[in-house]
mmCIF file of C-alpha atoms and ligand atoms in Angstrom:
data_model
loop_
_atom_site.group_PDB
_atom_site.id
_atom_site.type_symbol
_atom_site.label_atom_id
_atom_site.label_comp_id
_atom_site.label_asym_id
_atom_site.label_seq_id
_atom_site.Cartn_x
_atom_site.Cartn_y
_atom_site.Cartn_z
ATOM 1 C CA UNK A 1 -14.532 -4.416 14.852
ATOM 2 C CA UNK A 2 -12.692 -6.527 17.289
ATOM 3 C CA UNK A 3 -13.481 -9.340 15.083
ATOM 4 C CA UNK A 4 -10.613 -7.669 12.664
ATOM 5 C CA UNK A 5 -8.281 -7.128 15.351
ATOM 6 C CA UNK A 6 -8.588 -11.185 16.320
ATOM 7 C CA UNK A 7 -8.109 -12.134 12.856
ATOM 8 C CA UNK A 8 -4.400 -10.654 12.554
ATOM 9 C CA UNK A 9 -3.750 -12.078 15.947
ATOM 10 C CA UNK A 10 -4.736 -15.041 14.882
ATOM 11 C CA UNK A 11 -2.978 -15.188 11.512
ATOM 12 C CA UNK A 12 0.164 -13.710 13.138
ATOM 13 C CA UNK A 13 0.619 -16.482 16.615
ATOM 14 C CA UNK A 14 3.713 -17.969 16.290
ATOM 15 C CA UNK A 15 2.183 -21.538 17.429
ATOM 16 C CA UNK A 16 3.705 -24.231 15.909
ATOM 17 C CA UNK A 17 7.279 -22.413 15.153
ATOM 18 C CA UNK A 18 9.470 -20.485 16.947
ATOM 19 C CA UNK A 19 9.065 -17.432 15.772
ATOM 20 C CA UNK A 20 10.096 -16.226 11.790
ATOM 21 C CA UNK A 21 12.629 -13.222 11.097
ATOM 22 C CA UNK A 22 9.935 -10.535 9.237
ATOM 23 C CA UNK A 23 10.792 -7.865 7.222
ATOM 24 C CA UNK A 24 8.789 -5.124 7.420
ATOM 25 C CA UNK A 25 8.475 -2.282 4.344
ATOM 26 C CA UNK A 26 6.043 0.387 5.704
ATOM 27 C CA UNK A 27 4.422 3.394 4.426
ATOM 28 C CA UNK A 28 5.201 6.541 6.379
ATOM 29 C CA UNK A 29 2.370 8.868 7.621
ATOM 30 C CA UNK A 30 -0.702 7.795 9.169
ATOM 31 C CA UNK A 31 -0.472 4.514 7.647
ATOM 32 C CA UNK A 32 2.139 3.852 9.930
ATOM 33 C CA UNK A 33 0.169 4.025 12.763
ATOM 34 C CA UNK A 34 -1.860 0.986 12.249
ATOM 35 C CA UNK A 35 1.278 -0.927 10.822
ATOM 36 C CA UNK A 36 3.198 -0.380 13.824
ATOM 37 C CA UNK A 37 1.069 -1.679 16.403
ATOM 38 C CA UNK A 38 1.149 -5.048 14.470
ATOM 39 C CA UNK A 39 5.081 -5.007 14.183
ATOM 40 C CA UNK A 40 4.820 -4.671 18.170
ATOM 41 C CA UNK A 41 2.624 -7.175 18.746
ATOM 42 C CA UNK A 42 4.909 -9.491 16.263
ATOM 43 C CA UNK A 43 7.889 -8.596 18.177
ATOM 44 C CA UNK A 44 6.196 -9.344 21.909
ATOM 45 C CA UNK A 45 5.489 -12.891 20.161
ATOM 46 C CA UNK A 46 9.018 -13.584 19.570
ATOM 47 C CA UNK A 47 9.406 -13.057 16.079
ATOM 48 C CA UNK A 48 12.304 -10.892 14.356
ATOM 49 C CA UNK A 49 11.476 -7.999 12.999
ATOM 50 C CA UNK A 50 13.615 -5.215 10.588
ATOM 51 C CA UNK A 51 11.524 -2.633 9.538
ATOM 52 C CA UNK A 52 13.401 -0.651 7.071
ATOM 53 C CA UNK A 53 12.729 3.050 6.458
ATOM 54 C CA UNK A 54 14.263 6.282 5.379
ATOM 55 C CA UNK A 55 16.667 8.506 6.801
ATOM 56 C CA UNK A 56 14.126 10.834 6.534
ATOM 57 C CA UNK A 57 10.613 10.471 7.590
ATOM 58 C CA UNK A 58 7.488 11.408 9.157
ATOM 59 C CA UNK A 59 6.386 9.278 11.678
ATOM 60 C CA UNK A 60 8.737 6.295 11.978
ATOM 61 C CA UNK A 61 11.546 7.483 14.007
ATOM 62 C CA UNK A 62 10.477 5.448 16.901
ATOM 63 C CA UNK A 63 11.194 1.866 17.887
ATOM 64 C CA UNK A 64 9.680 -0.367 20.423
ATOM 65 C CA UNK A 65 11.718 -4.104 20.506
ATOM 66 C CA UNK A 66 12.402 -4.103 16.703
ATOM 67 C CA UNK A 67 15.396 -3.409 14.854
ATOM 68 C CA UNK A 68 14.785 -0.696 12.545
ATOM 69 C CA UNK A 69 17.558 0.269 9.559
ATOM 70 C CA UNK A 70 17.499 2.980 7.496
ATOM 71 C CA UNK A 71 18.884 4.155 4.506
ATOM 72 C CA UNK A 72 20.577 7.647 3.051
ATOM 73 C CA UNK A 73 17.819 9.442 1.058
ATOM 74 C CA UNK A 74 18.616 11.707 -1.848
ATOM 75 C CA UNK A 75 15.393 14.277 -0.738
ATOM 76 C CA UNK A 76 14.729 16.736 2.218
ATOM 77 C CA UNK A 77 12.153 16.839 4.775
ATOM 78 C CA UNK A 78 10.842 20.245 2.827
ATOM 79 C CA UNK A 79 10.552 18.154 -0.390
ATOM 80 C CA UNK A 80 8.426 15.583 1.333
ATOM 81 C CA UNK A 81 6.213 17.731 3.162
ATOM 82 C CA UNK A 82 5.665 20.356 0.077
ATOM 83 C CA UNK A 83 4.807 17.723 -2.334
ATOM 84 C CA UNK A 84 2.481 16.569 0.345
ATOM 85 C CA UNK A 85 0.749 19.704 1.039
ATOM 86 C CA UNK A 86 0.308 20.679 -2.623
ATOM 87 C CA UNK A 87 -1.692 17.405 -2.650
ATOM 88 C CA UNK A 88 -3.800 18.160 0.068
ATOM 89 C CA UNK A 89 -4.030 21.666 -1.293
ATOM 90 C CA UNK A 90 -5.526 20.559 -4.626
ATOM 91 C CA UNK A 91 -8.422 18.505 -2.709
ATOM 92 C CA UNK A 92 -9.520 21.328 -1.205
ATOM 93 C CA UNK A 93 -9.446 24.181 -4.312
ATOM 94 C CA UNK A 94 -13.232 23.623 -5.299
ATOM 95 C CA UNK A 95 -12.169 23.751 -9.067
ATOM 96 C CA UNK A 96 -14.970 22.316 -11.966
ATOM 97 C CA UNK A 97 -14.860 19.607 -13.466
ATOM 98 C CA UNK A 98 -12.863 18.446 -15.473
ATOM 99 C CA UNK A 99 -10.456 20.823 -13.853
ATOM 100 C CA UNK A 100 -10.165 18.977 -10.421
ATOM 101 C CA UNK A 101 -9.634 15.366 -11.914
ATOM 102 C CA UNK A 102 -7.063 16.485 -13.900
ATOM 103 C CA UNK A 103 -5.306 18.999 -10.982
ATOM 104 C CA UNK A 104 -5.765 15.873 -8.790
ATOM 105 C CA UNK A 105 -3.950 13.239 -11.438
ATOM 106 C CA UNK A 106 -0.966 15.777 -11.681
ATOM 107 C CA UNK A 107 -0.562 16.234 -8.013
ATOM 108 C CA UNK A 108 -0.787 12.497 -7.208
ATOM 109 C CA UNK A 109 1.470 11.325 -10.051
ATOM 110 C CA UNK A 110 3.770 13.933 -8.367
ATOM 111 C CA UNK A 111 3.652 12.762 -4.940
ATOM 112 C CA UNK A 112 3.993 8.538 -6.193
ATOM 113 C CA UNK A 113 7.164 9.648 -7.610
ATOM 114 C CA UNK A 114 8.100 11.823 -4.594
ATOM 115 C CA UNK A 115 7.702 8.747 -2.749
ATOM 116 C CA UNK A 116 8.948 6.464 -4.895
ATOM 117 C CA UNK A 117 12.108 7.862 -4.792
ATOM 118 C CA UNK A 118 12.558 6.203 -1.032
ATOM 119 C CA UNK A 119 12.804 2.505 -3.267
ATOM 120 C CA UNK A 120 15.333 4.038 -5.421
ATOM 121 C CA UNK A 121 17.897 5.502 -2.952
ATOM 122 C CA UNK A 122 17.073 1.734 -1.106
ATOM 123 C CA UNK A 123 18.451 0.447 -3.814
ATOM 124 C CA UNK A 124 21.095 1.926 -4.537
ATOM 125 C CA UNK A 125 22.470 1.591 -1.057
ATOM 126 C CA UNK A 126 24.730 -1.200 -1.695
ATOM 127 C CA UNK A 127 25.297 -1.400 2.152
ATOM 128 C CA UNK A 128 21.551 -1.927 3.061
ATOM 129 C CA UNK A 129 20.447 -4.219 0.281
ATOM 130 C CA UNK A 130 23.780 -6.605 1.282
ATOM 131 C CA UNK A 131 22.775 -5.765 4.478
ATOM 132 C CA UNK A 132 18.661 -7.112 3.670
ATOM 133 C CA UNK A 133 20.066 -10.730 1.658
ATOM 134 C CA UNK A 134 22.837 -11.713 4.804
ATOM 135 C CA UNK A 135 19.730 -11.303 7.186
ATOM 136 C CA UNK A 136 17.792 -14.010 4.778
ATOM 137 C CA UNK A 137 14.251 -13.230 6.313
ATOM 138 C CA UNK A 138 11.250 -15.559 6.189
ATOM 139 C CA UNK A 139 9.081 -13.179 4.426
ATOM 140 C CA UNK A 140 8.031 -9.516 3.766
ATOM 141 C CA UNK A 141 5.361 -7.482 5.506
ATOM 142 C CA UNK A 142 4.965 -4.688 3.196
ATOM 143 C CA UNK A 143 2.106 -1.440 2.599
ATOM 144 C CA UNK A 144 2.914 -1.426 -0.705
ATOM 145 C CA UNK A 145 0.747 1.528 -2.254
ATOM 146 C CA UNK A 146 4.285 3.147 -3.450
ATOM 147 C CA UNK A 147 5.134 -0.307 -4.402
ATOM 148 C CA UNK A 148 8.733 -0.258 -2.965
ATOM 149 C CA UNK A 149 7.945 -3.522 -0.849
ATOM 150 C CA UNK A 150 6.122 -5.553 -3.659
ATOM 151 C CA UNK A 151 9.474 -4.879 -5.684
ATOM 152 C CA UNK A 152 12.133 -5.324 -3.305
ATOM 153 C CA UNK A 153 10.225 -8.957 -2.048
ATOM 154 C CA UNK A 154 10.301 -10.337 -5.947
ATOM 155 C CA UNK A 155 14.135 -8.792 -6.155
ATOM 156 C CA UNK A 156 14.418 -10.864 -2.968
ATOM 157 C CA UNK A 157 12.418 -13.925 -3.718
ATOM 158 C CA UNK A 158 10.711 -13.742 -0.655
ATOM 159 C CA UNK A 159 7.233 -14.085 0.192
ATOM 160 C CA UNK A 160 5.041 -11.120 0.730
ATOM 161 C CA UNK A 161 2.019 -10.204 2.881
ATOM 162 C CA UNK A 162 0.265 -7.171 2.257
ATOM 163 C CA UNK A 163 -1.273 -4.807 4.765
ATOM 164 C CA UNK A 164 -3.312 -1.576 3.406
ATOM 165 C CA UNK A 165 -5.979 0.511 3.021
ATOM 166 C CA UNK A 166 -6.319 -0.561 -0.944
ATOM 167 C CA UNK A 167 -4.647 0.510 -3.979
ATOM 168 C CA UNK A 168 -6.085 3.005 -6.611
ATOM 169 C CA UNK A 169 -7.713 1.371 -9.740
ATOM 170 C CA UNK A 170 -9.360 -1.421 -8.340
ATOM 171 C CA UNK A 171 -5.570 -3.583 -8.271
ATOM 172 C CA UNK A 172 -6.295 -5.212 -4.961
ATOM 173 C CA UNK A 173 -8.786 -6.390 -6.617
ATOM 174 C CA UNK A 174 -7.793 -7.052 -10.036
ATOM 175 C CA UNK A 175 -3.985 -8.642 -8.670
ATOM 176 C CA UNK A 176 -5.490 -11.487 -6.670
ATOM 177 C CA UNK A 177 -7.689 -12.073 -9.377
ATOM 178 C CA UNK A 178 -11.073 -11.068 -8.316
ATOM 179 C CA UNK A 179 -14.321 -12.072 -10.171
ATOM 180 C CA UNK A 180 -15.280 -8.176 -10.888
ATOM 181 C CA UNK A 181 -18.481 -8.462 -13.414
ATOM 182 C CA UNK A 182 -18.773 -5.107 -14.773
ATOM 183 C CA UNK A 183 -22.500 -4.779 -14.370
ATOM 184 C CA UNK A 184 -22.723 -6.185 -11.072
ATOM 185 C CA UNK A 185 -19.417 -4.441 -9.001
ATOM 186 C CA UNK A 186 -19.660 -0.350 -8.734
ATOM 187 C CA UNK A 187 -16.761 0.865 -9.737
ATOM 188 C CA UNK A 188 -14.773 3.747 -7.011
ATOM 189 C CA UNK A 189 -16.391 7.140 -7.417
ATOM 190 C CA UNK A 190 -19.421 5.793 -9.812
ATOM 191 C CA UNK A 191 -21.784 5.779 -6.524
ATOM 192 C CA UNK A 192 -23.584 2.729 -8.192
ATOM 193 C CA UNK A 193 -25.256 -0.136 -6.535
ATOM 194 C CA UNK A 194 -24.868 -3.709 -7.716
ATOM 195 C CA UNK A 195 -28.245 -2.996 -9.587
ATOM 196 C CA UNK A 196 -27.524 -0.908 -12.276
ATOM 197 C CA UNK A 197 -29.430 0.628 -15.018
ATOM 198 C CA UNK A 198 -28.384 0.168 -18.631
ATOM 199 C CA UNK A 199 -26.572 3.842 -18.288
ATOM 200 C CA UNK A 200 -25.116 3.120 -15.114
ATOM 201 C CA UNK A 201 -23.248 0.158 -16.604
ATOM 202 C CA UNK A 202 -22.335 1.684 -19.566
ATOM 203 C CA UNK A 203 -20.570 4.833 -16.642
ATOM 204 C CA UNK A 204 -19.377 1.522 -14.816
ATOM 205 C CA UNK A 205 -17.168 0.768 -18.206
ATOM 206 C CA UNK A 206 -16.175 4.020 -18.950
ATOM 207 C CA UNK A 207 -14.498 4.370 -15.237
ATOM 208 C CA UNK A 208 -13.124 0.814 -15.504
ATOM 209 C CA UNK A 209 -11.059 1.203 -18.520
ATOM 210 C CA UNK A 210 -10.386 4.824 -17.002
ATOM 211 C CA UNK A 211 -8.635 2.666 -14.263
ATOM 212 C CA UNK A 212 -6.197 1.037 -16.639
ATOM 213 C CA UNK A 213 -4.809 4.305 -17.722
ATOM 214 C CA UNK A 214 -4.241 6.109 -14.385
ATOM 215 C CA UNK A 215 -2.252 3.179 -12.154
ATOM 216 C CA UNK A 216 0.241 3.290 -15.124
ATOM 217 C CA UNK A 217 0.759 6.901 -14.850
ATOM 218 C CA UNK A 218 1.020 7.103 -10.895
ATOM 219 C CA UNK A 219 3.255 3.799 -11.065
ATOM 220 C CA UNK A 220 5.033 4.915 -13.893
ATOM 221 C CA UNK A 221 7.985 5.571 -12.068
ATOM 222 C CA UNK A 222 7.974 2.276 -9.966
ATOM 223 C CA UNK A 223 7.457 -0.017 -13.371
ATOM 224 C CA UNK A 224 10.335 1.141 -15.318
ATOM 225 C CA UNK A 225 12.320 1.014 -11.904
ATOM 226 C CA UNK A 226 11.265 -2.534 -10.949
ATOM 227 C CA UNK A 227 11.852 -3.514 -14.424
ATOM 228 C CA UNK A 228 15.326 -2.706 -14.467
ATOM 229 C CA UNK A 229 16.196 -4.116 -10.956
ATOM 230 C CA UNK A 230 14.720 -7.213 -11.522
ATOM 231 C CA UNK A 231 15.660 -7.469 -15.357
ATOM 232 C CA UNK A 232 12.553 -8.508 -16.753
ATOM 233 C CA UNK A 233 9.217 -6.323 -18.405
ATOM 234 C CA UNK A 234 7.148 -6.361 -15.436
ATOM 235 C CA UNK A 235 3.995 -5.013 -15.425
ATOM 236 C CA UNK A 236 1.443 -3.542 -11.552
ATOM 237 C CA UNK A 237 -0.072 -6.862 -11.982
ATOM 238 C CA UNK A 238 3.405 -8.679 -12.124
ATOM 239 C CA UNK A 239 4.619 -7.134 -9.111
ATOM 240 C CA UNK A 240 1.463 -8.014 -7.028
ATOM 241 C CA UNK A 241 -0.739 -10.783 -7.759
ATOM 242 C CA UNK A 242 2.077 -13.429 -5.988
ATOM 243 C CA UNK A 243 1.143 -11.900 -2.341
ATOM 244 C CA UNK A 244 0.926 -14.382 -0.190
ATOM 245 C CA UNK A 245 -2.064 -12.533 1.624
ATOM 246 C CA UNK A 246 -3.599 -9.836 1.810
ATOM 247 C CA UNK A 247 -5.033 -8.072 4.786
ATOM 248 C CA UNK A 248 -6.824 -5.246 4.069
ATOM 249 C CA UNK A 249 -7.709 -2.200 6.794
ATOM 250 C CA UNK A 250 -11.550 -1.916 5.374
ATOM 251 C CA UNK A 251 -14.669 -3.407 6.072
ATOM 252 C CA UNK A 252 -17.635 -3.816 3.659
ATOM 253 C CA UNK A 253 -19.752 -2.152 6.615
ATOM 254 C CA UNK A 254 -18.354 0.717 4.053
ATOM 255 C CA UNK A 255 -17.896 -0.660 0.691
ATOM 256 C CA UNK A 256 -20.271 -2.342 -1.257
ATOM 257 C CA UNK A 257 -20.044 -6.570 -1.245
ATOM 258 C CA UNK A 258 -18.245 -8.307 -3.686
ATOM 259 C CA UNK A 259 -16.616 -11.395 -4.302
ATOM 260 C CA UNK A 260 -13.108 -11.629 -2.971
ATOM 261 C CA UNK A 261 -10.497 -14.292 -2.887
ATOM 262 C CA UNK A 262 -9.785 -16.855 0.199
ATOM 263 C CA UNK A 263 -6.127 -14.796 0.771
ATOM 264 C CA UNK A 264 -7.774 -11.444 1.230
ATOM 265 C CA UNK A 265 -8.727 -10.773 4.752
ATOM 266 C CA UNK A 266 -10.156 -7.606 6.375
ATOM 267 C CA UNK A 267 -8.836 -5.970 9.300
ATOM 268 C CA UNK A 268 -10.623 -2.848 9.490
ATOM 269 C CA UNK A 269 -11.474 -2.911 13.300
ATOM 270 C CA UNK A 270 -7.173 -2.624 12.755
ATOM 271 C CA UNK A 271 -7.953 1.404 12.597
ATOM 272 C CA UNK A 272 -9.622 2.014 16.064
ATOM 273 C CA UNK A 273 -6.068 0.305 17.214
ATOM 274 C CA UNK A 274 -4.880 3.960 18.103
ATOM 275 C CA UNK A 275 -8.195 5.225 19.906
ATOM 276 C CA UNK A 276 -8.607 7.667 21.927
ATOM 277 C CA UNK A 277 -11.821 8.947 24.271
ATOM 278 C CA UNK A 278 -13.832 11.828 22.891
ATOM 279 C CA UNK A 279 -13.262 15.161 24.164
ATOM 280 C CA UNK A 280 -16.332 16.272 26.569
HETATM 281 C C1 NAG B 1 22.430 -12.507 -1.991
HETATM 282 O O1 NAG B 1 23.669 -13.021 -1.640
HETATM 283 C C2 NAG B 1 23.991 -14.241 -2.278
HETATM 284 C C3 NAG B 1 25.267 -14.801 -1.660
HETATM 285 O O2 NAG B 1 26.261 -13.831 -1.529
HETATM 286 C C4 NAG B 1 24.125 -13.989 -3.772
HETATM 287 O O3 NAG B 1 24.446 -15.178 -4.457
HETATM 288 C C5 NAG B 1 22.786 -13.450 -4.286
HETATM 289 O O4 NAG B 1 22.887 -13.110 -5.652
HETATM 290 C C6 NAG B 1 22.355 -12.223 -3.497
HETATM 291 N N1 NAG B 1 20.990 -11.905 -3.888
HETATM 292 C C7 NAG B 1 20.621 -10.709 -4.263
HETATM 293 C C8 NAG B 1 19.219 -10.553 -4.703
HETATM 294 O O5 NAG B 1 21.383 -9.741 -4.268
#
C-alpha cells in the first residue's frame, strides 16, 4: 500500500523546477479526503496551489497553505444533502429487480445534475473564471466524476491530471484507450472472470453496450453544458481521453487484471492516507 503512496510522491517532487502554480478542481465529500492530503503535500513542496470550490459544501471549508476560491452557488445546503440522501436511500430499499436498477439510474442521474450544477454557477461567475485565466496555471488537478474539471481544463487549454476512484461505464478505461477484449475483461457488476463461458460473454456484451447508454444519461447535463462553453459537439470521450495522467485510488488486489495504459497509475494505498487505530 505504501508502494501507492510513494508513487504520487514521486510523480509530484518538484526536482528539477521550482515549483508549478496547480489548479486544483475537487470533488466534495469523502473524496476530498484523499485529494486533500495530496494538495498539502504539493503545497509543503513549494508549488502553488488554488483549489476552487463552492460557496457551499461539505467538507472543503478548510485550508492548510493553499489558496482556496470559491464561487456563488445557485443551490442550498438542504438541496445538496436531500438529493444525497435520497441516493443513499434507494441503495438500501431492497426493491426486485428490475425495480432497483431502474430506482438507482433515476436517483443517480438526479444527483450528477445536482452536482453538476457547481460547473455551471463556475461558469457563469464572470469574476472567478477572469479570476482562473489572469492566474495562468501550469496545469489542472481535477476528480472529475461530475466532469466540471475535465471541462473547465479544455475551456482553459490546460493540461489535466486526474485523481479518482473511477468513472461509471468503464470510461477510465475506454478514454485512455484501453485494450478491453470483450471476452477476456469482466465487465462491473457481471462477477465474471477473464475465463468466460460462451453465456458469460454473451452477459459480458449485453452490460457493455448497457454502458454506452447510461454515462450519456448521468452526463447528460455536463455534455450539452461543455458543448456550449467550449463551442464545439463534444462528446465523455472528448472531454477525457487528453488527460495527461491518470492516477487512480484502486488497486487490482480488488479488481480483476487488465491491460492498462503507461499514463494510468494506481494509488490505492492513497485511501489508508486518513487512518485511524481500531477501537479496542
Ligand atoms: C483569457 O484572457 C486572455 C487575455 O485577456 C483572453 O485573450 C482569452 O480569451 C481568455 N481566455 C479564456 C478562456 O477566457
Amino acid at each position: 500500500l505504501h508502494l501507492g503512496c510513494a508513487w504520487v510522491f514521486i510523480l509530484l517532487l518538484p526536482g528539477l523546477s521550482d515549483g508549478g502554480k496547480l489548479l486544483v478542481v475537487p470533488m466534495d465529500g469523502s473524496h476530498w479526503l484523499s485529494m486533500r492530503k495530496v494538495v498539502e503535500k504539493l503545497t509543503e513542496r513549494g508549488h502553488e496551489v488554488v483549489v476552487v470550490i463552492p460557496e457551499v459544501s461539505w467538507q472543503m471549508q478548510r485550508t492548510q497553505g493553499y489558496t482556496v476560491k470559491t464561487y456563488p452557488v445557485s443551490y442550498t445546503l438542504e438541496e445538496l444533502n436531500n438529493a444525497f440522501y435520497e441516493y443513499v436511500a434507494t441503495h438500501l430499499k431492497n426493491l426486485p429487480f428490475p425495480m432497483n436498477a431502474l430506482a438507482l439510474y433515476k436517483t443517480s442521474v438526479h444527483v450528477f445534475r445536482t452536482f453538476f450544477i457547481q460547473c455551471k454557477n463556475l461558469f457563469s461567475s464572470k469574476e472567478t473564471l477572469q479570476y482562473l485565466n489572469q492566474s495562468s496555471f501550469d496545469a489542472v488537478l481535477t476528480d472529475p466524476i461530475f466532469m466540471c474539471g475535465a471541462t473547465l481544463a479544455n475551456y482553459f487549454s490546460l493540461p489535466f491530471v486526474f485523481f479518482m476512484r473511477g468513472f461509471p461505464c468503464n470510461l477510465h478505461y475506454e478514454a485512455p484507450q484501453c485494450p478491453s477484449p470483450l471476452s477476456y475483461t469482466p465487465r462491473l457488476f457481471t462477477f465474471n472472470s477473464d475465463h468466460m463461458t460462451f453465456f458469460q460473454r454473451v452477459e459480458n456484451a449485453l452490460v457493455a453496450l448497457l454502458e454506452l447508454v447510461y454515462c450519456n444519461g448521468f452526463y447528460e447535463d455536463a455534455i450539452k453544458f461543455s458543448s456550449e462553453v467550449l463551442q464545439r459537439d463534444v462528446s465523455l470521450i472528448d472531454l477525457l481521453h487528453s488527460a495527461s495522467i491518470w492516477l487512480l485510488r484502486f488497486d487490482f488486489v480488488f479488481e480483476y487484471v487488465r491491460p492498462v495504459m503507461p499514463n494510468m497509475v494506481f494509488i490505492g494505498g492513497i485511501n489508508c492516507a486518513e487512518m485511524k487505530p481500531l477501537s479496542k
